[in-house]
mmCIF file of N, CA and C in Angstrom:
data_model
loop_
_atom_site.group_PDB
_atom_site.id
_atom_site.type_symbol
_atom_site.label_atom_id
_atom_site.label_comp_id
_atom_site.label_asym_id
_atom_site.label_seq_id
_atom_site.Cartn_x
_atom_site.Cartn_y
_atom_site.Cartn_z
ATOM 1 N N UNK Z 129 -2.744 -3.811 -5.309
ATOM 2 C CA UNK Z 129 -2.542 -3.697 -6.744
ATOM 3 C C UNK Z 129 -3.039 -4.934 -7.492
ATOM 4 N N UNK Z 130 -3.556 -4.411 -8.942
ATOM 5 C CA UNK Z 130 -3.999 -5.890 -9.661
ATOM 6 C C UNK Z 130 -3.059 -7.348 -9.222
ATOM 7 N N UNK Z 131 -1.556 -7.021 -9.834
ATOM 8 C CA UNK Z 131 -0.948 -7.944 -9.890
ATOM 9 C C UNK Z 131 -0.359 -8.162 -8.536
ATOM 10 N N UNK Z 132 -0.653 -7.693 -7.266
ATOM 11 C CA UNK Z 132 0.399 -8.428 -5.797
ATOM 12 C C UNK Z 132 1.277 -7.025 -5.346
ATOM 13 N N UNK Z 133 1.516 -7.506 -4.551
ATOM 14 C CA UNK Z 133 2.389 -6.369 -3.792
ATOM 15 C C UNK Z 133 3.794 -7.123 -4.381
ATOM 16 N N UNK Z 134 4.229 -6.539 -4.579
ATOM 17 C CA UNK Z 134 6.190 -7.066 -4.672
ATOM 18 C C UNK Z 134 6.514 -7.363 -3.117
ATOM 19 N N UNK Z 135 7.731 -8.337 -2.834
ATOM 20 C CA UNK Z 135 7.947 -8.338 -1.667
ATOM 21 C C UNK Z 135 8.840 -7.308 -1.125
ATOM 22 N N UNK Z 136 9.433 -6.417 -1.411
ATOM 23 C CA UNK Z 136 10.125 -5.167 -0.774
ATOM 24 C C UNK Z 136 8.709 -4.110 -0.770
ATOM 25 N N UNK Z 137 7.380 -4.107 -1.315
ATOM 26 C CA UNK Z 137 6.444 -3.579 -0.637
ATOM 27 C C UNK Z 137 5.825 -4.269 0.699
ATOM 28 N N UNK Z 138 6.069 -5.273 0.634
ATOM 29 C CA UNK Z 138 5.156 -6.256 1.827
ATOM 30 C C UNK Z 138 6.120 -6.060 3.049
ATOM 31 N N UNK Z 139 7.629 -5.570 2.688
ATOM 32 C CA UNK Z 139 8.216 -6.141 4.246
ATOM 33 C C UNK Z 139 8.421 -4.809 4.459
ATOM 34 N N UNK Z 140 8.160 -3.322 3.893
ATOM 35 C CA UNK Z 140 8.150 -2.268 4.006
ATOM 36 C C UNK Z 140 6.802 -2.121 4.890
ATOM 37 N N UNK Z 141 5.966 -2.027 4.033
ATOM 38 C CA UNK Z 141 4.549 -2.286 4.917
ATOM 39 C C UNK Z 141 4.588 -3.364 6.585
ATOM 40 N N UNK Z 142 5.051 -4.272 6.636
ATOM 41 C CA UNK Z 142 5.460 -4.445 8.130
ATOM 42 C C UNK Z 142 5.986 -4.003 8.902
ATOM 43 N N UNK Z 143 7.115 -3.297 8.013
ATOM 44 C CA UNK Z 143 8.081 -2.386 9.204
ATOM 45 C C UNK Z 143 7.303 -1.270 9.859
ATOM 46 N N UNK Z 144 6.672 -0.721 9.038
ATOM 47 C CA UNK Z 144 6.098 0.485 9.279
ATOM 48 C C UNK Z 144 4.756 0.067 10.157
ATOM 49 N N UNK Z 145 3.870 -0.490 9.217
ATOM 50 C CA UNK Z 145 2.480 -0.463 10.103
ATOM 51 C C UNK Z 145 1.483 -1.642 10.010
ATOM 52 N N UNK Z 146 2.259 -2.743 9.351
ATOM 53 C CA UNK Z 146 0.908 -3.307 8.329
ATOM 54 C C UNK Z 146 1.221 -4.606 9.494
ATOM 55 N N UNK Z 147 -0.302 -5.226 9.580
ATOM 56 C CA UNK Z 147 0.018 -6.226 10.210
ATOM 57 C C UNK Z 147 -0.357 -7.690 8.850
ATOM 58 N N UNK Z 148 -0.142 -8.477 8.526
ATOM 59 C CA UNK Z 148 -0.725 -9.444 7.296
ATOM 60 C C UNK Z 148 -1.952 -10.185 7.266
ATOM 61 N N UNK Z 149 -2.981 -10.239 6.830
ATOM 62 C CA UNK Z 149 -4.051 -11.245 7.097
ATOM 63 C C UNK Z 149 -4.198 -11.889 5.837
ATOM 64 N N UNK Z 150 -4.493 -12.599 5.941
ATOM 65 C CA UNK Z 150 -4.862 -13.697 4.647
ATOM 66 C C UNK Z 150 -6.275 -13.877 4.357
ATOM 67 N N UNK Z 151 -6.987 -13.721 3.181
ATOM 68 C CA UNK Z 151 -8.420 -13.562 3.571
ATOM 69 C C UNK Z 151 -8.706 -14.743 2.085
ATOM 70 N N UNK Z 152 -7.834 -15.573 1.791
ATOM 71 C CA UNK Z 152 -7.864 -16.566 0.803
ATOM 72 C C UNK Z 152 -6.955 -16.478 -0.720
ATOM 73 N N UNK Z 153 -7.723 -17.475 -1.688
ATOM 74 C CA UNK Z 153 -6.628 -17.026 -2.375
ATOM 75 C C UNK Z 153 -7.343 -16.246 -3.634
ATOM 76 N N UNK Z 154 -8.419 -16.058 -3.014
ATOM 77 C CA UNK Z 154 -9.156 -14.836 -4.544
ATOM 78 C C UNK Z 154 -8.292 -13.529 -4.194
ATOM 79 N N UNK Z 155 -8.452 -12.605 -5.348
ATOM 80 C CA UNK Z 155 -7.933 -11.192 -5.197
ATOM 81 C C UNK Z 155 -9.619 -10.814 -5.233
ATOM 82 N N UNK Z 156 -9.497 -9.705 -4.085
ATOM 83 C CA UNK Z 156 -10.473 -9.008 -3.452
ATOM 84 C C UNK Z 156 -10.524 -7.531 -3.953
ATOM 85 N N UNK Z 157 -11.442 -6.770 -4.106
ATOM 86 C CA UNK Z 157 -11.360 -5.312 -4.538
ATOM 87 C C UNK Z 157 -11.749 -4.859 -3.091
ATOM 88 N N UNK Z 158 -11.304 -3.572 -2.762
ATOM 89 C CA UNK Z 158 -10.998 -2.572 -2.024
ATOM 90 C C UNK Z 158 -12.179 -3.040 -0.704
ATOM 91 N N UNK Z 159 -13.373 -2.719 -1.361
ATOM 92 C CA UNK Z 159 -14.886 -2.938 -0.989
ATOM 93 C C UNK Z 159 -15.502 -3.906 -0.314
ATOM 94 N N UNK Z 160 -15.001 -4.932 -0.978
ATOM 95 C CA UNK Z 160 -15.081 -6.524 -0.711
ATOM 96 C C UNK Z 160 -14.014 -6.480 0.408
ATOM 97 N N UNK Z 161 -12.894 -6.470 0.640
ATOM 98 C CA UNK Z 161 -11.912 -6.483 1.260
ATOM 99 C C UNK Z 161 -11.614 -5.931 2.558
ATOM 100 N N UNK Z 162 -12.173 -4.889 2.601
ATOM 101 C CA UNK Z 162 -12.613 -4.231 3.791
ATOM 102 C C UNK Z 162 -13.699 -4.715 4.246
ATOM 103 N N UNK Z 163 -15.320 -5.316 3.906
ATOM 104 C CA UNK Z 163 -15.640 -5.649 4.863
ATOM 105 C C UNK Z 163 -15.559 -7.227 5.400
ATOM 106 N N UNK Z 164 -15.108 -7.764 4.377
ATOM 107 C CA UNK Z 164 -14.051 -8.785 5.214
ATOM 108 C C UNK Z 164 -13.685 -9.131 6.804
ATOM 109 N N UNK Z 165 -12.902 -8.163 6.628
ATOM 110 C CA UNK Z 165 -11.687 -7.782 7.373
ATOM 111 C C UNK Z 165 -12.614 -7.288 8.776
ATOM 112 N N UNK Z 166 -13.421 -6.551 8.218
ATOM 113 C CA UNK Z 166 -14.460 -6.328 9.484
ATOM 114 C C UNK Z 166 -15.324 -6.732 10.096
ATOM 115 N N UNK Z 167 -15.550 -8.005 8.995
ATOM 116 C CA UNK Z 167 -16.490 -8.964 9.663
ATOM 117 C C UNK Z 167 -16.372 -10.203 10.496
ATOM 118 N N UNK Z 168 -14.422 -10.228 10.046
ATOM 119 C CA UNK Z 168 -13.812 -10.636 10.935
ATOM 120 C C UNK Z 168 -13.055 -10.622 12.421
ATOM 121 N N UNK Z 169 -13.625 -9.336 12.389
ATOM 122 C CA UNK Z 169 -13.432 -8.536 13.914
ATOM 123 C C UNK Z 169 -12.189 -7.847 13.748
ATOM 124 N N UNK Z 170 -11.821 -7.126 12.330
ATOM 125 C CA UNK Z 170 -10.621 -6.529 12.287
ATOM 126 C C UNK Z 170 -10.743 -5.347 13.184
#
């Protein structure tokens, strides 16, 4: 989301499935973000 996940979304998302990565402190769009994540050997 524009503004952050709330933290009762973030520790919901762990319980369930999410693991956390940190990819800095820009906010990333969807696009950007994913290949990131994949270029990091996600």
């Amino acid at each position: 989301p524009e503004g952050g996940f709330v933290p009762f979304e973030i520790e919901l998302a762990q319980r369930v499935v999410a693991e956390p990565v940190h990819l800095g402190s820009r906010i990333l769009s969807v696009d950007t973000a994913l290949t990131s994540v994949l270029a990091l050997g996600g």
